[in-house]
PDB file of C-alpha atoms in Angstrom:
ATOM      1  CA  UNK A   1     -32.863  16.264  31.833  1.00 74.00           C
ATOM      2  CA  UNK A   2     -29.916  18.439  32.848  1.00 76.00           C
ATOM      3  CA  UNK A   3     -30.947  21.080  30.308  1.00 71.00           C
ATOM      4  CA  UNK A   4     -34.367  21.254  31.974  1.00 72.00           C
ATOM      5  CA  UNK A   5     -32.555  22.206  35.208  1.00 74.00           C
ATOM      6  CA  UNK A   6     -30.687  24.888  33.232  1.00 73.00           C
ATOM      7  CA  UNK A   7     -27.422  22.970  33.543  1.00 77.00           C
ATOM      8  CA  UNK A   8     -25.960  23.219  30.034  1.00 77.00           C
ATOM      9  CA  UNK A   9     -22.225  22.564  30.482  1.00 79.00           C
ATOM     10  CA  UNK A  10     -22.301  18.810  31.114  1.00 83.00           C
ATOM     11  CA  UNK A  11     -24.731  17.959  28.272  1.00 84.00           C
ATOM     12  CA  UNK A  12     -22.617  20.144  25.966  1.00 80.00           C
ATOM     13  CA  UNK A  13     -19.474  18.192  26.961  1.00 83.00           C
ATOM     14  CA  UNK A  14     -21.070  14.749  26.652  1.00 87.00           C
ATOM     15  CA  UNK A  15     -20.532  14.545  22.847  1.00 86.00           C
ATOM     16  CA  UNK A  16     -16.791  14.897  23.556  1.00 88.00           C
ATOM     17  CA  UNK A  17     -16.999  11.685  25.613  1.00 91.00           C
ATOM     18  CA  UNK A  18     -18.952  10.059  22.761  1.00 91.00           C
ATOM     19  CA  UNK A  19     -16.278  10.987  20.198  1.00 89.00           C
ATOM     20  CA  UNK A  20     -13.327  10.047  22.440  1.00 92.00           C
ATOM     21  CA  UNK A  21     -14.787   6.586  23.079  1.00 93.00           C
ATOM     22  CA  UNK A  22     -15.355   6.037  19.340  1.00 92.00           C
ATOM     23  CA  UNK A  23     -11.813   7.140  18.474  1.00 91.00           C
ATOM     24  CA  UNK A  24     -10.352   4.956  21.250  1.00 92.00           C
ATOM     25  CA  UNK A  25     -12.391   1.981  20.063  1.00 92.00           C
ATOM     26  CA  UNK A  26     -11.273   2.355  16.444  1.00 90.00           C
ATOM     27  CA  UNK A  27      -7.614   2.879  17.404  1.00 91.00           C
ATOM     28  CA  UNK A  28      -7.598   0.037  19.929  1.00 91.00           C
ATOM     29  CA  UNK A  29      -9.788  -2.545  18.216  1.00 90.00           C
ATOM     30  CA  UNK A  30      -9.533  -1.964  14.454  1.00 86.00           C
ATOM     31  CA  UNK A  31      -6.524  -4.300  14.120  1.00 88.00           C
ATOM     32  CA  UNK A  32      -8.553  -7.204  15.464  1.00 90.00           C
ATOM     33  CA  UNK A  33     -12.145  -6.301  14.542  1.00 90.00           C
ATOM     34  CA  UNK A  34     -11.736  -4.129  11.449  1.00 90.00           C
ATOM     35  CA  UNK A  35     -14.753  -1.978  10.576  1.00 89.00           C
ATOM     36  CA  UNK A  36     -16.792  -3.604  13.376  1.00 91.00           C
ATOM     37  CA  UNK A  37     -14.704  -1.595  15.853  1.00 91.00           C
ATOM     38  CA  UNK A  38     -16.484   1.539  14.585  1.00 90.00           C
ATOM     39  CA  UNK A  39     -19.939   0.105  15.281  1.00 92.00           C
ATOM     40  CA  UNK A  40     -18.804  -1.115  18.690  1.00 91.00           C
ATOM     41  CA  UNK A  41     -17.322   2.345  19.348  1.00 92.00           C
ATOM     42  CA  UNK A  42     -20.642   4.044  18.569  1.00 93.00           C
ATOM     43  CA  UNK A  43     -22.445   1.681  20.949  1.00 94.00           C
ATOM     44  CA  UNK A  44     -19.878   2.222  23.728  1.00 94.00           C
ATOM     45  CA  UNK A  45     -19.765   5.969  23.005  1.00 93.00           C
ATOM     46  CA  UNK A  46     -23.528   6.274  23.440  1.00 94.00           C
ATOM     47  CA  UNK A  47     -23.336   4.377  26.718  1.00 95.00           C
ATOM     48  CA  UNK A  48     -20.368   6.516  27.830  1.00 93.00           C
ATOM     49  CA  UNK A  49     -22.233   9.708  26.991  1.00 92.00           C
ATOM     50  CA  UNK A  50     -25.156   8.553  29.149  1.00 92.00           C
ATOM     51  CA  UNK A  51     -23.023   7.358  32.093  1.00 92.00           C
ATOM     52  CA  UNK A  52     -20.942  10.568  32.024  1.00 92.00           C
ATOM     53  CA  UNK A  53     -24.053  12.638  32.817  1.00 90.00           C
ATOM     54  CA  UNK A  54     -25.501  10.410  35.562  1.00 88.00           C
ATOM     55  CA  UNK A  55     -23.427  11.766  38.509  1.00 87.00           C
ATOM     56  CA  UNK A  56     -24.624  15.288  37.724  1.00 87.00           C
ATOM     57  CA  UNK A  57     -28.255  14.200  38.161  1.00 84.00           C
ATOM     58  CA  UNK A  58     -27.681  13.371  41.836  1.00 83.00           C
ATOM     59  CA  UNK A  59     -29.668  15.588  44.159  1.00 78.00           C
ATOM     60  CA  UNK A  60     -32.286  16.315  41.492  1.00 77.00           C
ATOM     61  CA  UNK A  61     -35.798  15.160  42.312  1.00 75.00           C
ATOM     62  CA  UNK A  62     -36.238  12.558  39.609  1.00 72.00           C
ATOM     63  CA  UNK A  63     -38.231   9.384  39.407  1.00 71.00           C
ATOM     64  CA  UNK A  64     -38.657   7.332  36.280  1.00 70.00           C
ATOM     65  CA  UNK A  65     -40.796   4.261  35.856  1.00 75.00           C
ATOM     66  CA  UNK A  66     -40.880   2.935  32.277  1.00 77.00           C
ATOM     67  CA  UNK A  67     -44.526   2.538  31.288  1.00 80.00           C
ATOM     68  CA  UNK A  68     -45.807   2.373  27.724  1.00 81.00           C
ATOM     69  CA  UNK A  69     -49.361   3.699  27.494  1.00 81.00           C
ATOM     70  CA  UNK A  70     -50.301   4.622  23.948  1.00 82.00           C
ATOM     71  CA  UNK A  71     -53.873   5.374  25.055  1.00 85.00           C
ATOM     72  CA  UNK A  72     -52.753   8.125  27.470  1.00 84.00           C
ATOM     73  CA  UNK A  73     -53.902  11.635  26.362  1.00 84.00           C
ATOM     74  CA  UNK A  74     -50.347  12.949  26.864  1.00 81.00           C
ATOM     75  CA  UNK A  75     -49.005  10.412  24.358  1.00 83.00           C
ATOM     76  CA  UNK A  76     -51.466  11.589  21.702  1.00 84.00           C
ATOM     77  CA  UNK A  77     -50.571  15.195  22.509  1.00 83.00           C
ATOM     78  CA  UNK A  78     -46.842  14.500  22.065  1.00 82.00           C
ATOM     79  CA  UNK A  79     -47.443  12.839  18.684  1.00 84.00           C
ATOM     80  CA  UNK A  80     -49.625  15.758  17.588  1.00 84.00           C
ATOM     81  CA  UNK A  81     -47.013  18.305  18.658  1.00 79.00           C
ATOM     82  CA  UNK A  82     -44.167  16.283  17.099  1.00 82.00           C
ATOM     83  CA  UNK A  83     -45.853  16.014  13.687  1.00 85.00           C
ATOM     84  CA  UNK A  84     -44.763  19.481  12.434  1.00 82.00           C
ATOM     85  CA  UNK A  85     -41.206  18.869  13.663  1.00 79.00           C
ATOM     86  CA  UNK A  86     -41.074  15.473  11.947  1.00 88.00           C
ATOM     87  CA  UNK A  87     -42.371  17.089   8.752  1.00 88.00           C
ATOM     88  CA  UNK A  88     -39.764  19.880   8.952  1.00 83.00           C
ATOM     89  CA  UNK A  89     -36.909  17.436   9.573  1.00 81.00           C
ATOM     90  CA  UNK A  90     -38.210  15.278   6.738  1.00 86.00           C
ATOM     91  CA  UNK A  91     -38.101  18.298   4.419  1.00 86.00           C
ATOM     92  CA  UNK A  92     -34.476  18.934   5.417  1.00 80.00           C
ATOM     93  CA  UNK A  93     -33.571  15.344   4.509  1.00 85.00           C
ATOM     94  CA  UNK A  94     -35.485  15.615   1.230  1.00 90.00           C
ATOM     95  CA  UNK A  95     -33.556  18.808   0.403  1.00 86.00           C
ATOM     96  CA  UNK A  96     -30.257  17.015   1.077  1.00 84.00           C
ATOM     97  CA  UNK A  97     -31.324  14.158  -1.205  1.00 88.00           C
ATOM     98  CA  UNK A  98     -32.414  16.565  -3.962  1.00 89.00           C
ATOM     99  CA  UNK A  99     -29.060  18.386  -3.706  1.00 86.00           C
ATOM    100  CA  UNK A 100     -27.242  15.081  -4.167  1.00 87.00           C
ATOM    101  CA  UNK A 101     -29.438  14.077  -7.102  1.00 88.00           C
ATOM    102  CA  UNK A 102     -28.610  17.370  -8.844  1.00 87.00           C
ATOM    103  CA  UNK A 103     -24.920  16.929  -7.965  1.00 85.00           C
ATOM    104  CA  UNK A 104     -24.964  13.540  -9.721  1.00 86.00           C
ATOM    105  CA  UNK A 105     -25.686  15.334 -13.017  1.00 87.00           C
ATOM    106  CA  UNK A 106     -22.519  17.448 -12.611  1.00 82.00           C
ATOM    107  CA  UNK A 107     -18.904  16.358 -13.250  1.00 82.00           C
ATOM    108  CA  UNK A 108     -17.432  13.518 -11.158  1.00 78.00           C
ATOM    109  CA  UNK A 109     -16.747  14.258  -7.518  1.00 80.00           C
ATOM    110  CA  UNK A 110     -19.577  16.783  -7.181  1.00 82.00           C
ATOM    111  CA  UNK A 111     -21.382  14.759  -4.500  1.00 84.00           C
ATOM    112  CA  UNK A 112     -18.165  14.575  -2.452  1.00 84.00           C
ATOM    113  CA  UNK A 113     -17.650  18.330  -2.890  1.00 83.00           C
ATOM    114  CA  UNK A 114     -21.203  18.962  -1.691  1.00 83.00           C
ATOM    115  CA  UNK A 115     -20.631  16.727   1.359  1.00 85.00           C
ATOM    116  CA  UNK A 116     -17.347  18.469   2.240  1.00 85.00           C
ATOM    117  CA  UNK A 117     -18.994  21.891   1.920  1.00 84.00           C
ATOM    118  CA  UNK A 118     -21.955  20.801   4.067  1.00 84.00           C
ATOM    119  CA  UNK A 119     -19.633  19.707   6.870  1.00 84.00           C
ATOM    120  CA  UNK A 120     -18.110  23.199   7.008  1.00 86.00           C
ATOM    121  CA  UNK A 121     -21.544  24.851   6.875  1.00 83.00           C
ATOM    122  CA  UNK A 122     -22.838  22.721   9.765  1.00 82.00           C
ATOM    123  CA  UNK A 123     -20.161  24.033  12.184  1.00 83.00           C
ATOM    124  CA  UNK A 124     -21.639  27.531  12.724  1.00 84.00           C
ATOM    125  CA  UNK A 125     -25.168  26.159  12.451  1.00 82.00           C
ATOM    126  CA  UNK A 126     -24.558  23.653  15.251  1.00 80.00           C
ATOM    127  CA  UNK A 127     -22.395  25.976  17.324  1.00 80.00           C
ATOM    128  CA  UNK A 128     -24.719  28.991  17.251  1.00 84.00           C
ATOM    129  CA  UNK A 129     -28.257  27.924  16.346  1.00 83.00           C
ATOM    130  CA  UNK A 130     -28.058  24.630  18.249  1.00 79.00           C
ATOM    131  CA  UNK A 131     -26.572  26.237  21.354  1.00 81.00           C
ATOM    132  CA  UNK A 132     -29.139  29.054  21.447  1.00 85.00           C
ATOM    133  CA  UNK A 133     -32.020  26.610  20.967  1.00 82.00           C
ATOM    134  CA  UNK A 134     -30.670  24.377  23.759  1.00 79.00           C
ATOM    135  CA  UNK A 135     -30.346  27.266  26.206  1.00 81.00           C
ATOM    136  CA  UNK A 136     -33.778  28.730  25.421  1.00 85.00           C
ATOM    137  CA  UNK A 137     -35.668  25.427  25.363  1.00 81.00           C
ATOM    138  CA  UNK A 138     -36.233  25.131  29.167  1.00 80.00           C
ATOM    139  CA  UNK A 139     -37.565  28.707  29.325  1.00 84.00           C
ATOM    140  CA  UNK A 140     -39.812  28.125  26.308  1.00 82.00           C
ATOM    141  CA  UNK A 141     -41.084  24.853  27.821  1.00 79.00           C
ATOM    142  CA  UNK A 142     -41.788  26.527  31.162  1.00 80.00           C
ATOM    143  CA  UNK A 143     -43.659  29.403  29.498  1.00 83.00           C
ATOM    144  CA  UNK A 144     -45.680  26.954  27.384  1.00 80.00           C
ATOM    145  CA  UNK A 145     -46.603  24.809  30.400  1.00 77.00           C
ATOM    146  CA  UNK A 146     -47.804  27.938  32.254  1.00 82.00           C
ATOM    147  CA  UNK A 147     -49.718  29.194  29.207  1.00 83.00           C
ATOM    148  CA  UNK A 148     -47.635  32.393  29.246  1.00 86.00           C
ATOM    149  CA  UNK A 149     -47.999  33.426  25.589  1.00 86.00           C
ATOM    150  CA  UNK A 150     -46.241  36.761  26.148  1.00 91.00           C
ATOM    151  CA  UNK A 151     -43.080  35.067  27.459  1.00 89.00           C
ATOM    152  CA  UNK A 152     -43.251  32.496  24.667  1.00 86.00           C
ATOM    153  CA  UNK A 153     -43.255  35.270  22.068  1.00 90.00           C
ATOM    154  CA  UNK A 154     -40.412  37.038  23.860  1.00 92.00           C
ATOM    155  CA  UNK A 155     -38.218  33.902  23.988  1.00 90.00           C
ATOM    156  CA  UNK A 156     -38.916  32.982  20.356  1.00 87.00           C
ATOM    157  CA  UNK A 157     -38.138  36.530  19.265  1.00 91.00           C
ATOM    158  CA  UNK A 158     -34.941  36.577  21.335  1.00 90.00           C
ATOM    159  CA  UNK A 159     -33.810  33.240  19.887  1.00 89.00           C
ATOM    160  CA  UNK A 160     -34.522  34.266  16.291  1.00 89.00           C
ATOM    161  CA  UNK A 161     -32.693  37.590  16.729  1.00 92.00           C
ATOM    162  CA  UNK A 162     -29.646  35.968  18.324  1.00 90.00           C
ATOM    163  CA  UNK A 163     -29.443  33.305  15.614  1.00 88.00           C
ATOM    164  CA  UNK A 164     -29.687  35.935  12.863  1.00 90.00           C
ATOM    165  CA  UNK A 165     -27.097  38.193  14.554  1.00 91.00           C
ATOM    166  CA  UNK A 166     -24.644  35.297  14.815  1.00 89.00           C
ATOM    167  CA  UNK A 167     -25.364  33.437  11.565  1.00 89.00           C
ATOM    168  CA  UNK A 168     -25.179  36.430   9.212  1.00 91.00           C
ATOM    169  CA  UNK A 169     -21.569  37.326  10.131  1.00 91.00           C
ATOM    170  CA  UNK A 170     -20.642  33.619  10.233  1.00 90.00           C
ATOM    171  CA  UNK A 171     -22.067  33.148   6.731  1.00 89.00           C
ATOM    172  CA  UNK A 172     -20.269  36.247   5.456  1.00 92.00           C
ATOM    173  CA  UNK A 173     -17.037  35.003   7.057  1.00 91.00           C
ATOM    174  CA  UNK A 174     -17.386  31.561   5.468  1.00 89.00           C
ATOM    175  CA  UNK A 175     -17.982  33.146   2.063  1.00 90.00           C
ATOM    176  CA  UNK A 176     -15.106  35.637   2.335  1.00 93.00           C
ATOM    177  CA  UNK A 177     -12.622  33.091   3.697  1.00 91.00           C
ATOM    178  CA  UNK A 178     -13.895  30.028   1.836  1.00 88.00           C
ATOM    179  CA  UNK A 179     -10.602  29.155   0.111  1.00 88.00           C
ATOM    180  CA  UNK A 180      -8.359  29.493   3.202  1.00 89.00           C
ATOM    181  CA  UNK A 181     -10.891  27.575   5.331  1.00 88.00           C
ATOM    182  CA  UNK A 182     -11.142  24.700   2.833  1.00 86.00           C
ATOM    183  CA  UNK A 183      -7.349  24.692   2.456  1.00 88.00           C
ATOM    184  CA  UNK A 184      -6.839  24.554   6.233  1.00 88.00           C
ATOM    185  CA  UNK A 185      -9.400  21.816   6.866  1.00 85.00           C
ATOM    186  CA  UNK A 186      -9.135  19.546   3.828  1.00 84.00           C
ATOM    187  CA  UNK A 187      -6.033  20.207   1.735  1.00 79.00           C
ATOM    188  CA  UNK A 188      -3.802  17.192   2.333  1.00 78.00           C
ATOM    189  CA  UNK A 189      -3.175  13.832   0.660  1.00 75.00           C
ATOM    190  CA  UNK A 190      -5.386  13.354  -2.412  1.00 73.00           C
ATOM    191  CA  UNK A 191      -7.202  16.620  -1.643  1.00 75.00           C
ATOM    192  CA  UNK A 192      -4.745  18.921  -3.433  1.00 73.00           C
ATOM    193  CA  UNK A 193      -4.798  22.635  -4.361  1.00 75.00           C
ATOM    194  CA  UNK A 194      -6.780  21.833  -7.512  1.00 73.00           C
ATOM    195  CA  UNK A 195      -9.494  20.176  -5.407  1.00 69.00           C
ATOM    196  CA  UNK A 196      -9.643  23.265  -3.183  1.00 65.00           C
TER     197      UNK A 196
END
């Protein structure tokens, strides 16, 4: 909701609250609850993330009445518009699964290596592509609701250009500095220089 009012700072900070609550839960409760403290932390973190944003919604003209109407034309329209997104996200998950299946045919530890590498790769993707998409989404939604095709094209083009301009150097940087980055992030304990 805050993003739709072009307020991006608070929603961007809310995952910090989520992570802090999870860490606090694990540190504070793991002695008594064991692994259950992690599940409880995720539940509390989600609630904390929601509650953290509520004060910033004050003064906004909002009214919400939970009604489930599957026969409403808007519901059908949402499902129709979501279908391509669901398909695309499904393809991403299938690609991840295929990568892991291929990694299983390689020497031991290959799946772990793939997972570690993916975590590093997701940082620029989330930081740049995710941030740009979040900022542009309200403008794209507004243009779509007004039927302003020209503005839609302009915003999509702007988003694609910005993502390319930021991701290409980030990718080149990750490739050029791959060993120092892996060493800095992972090399400790059982993850020795040979693993790097």
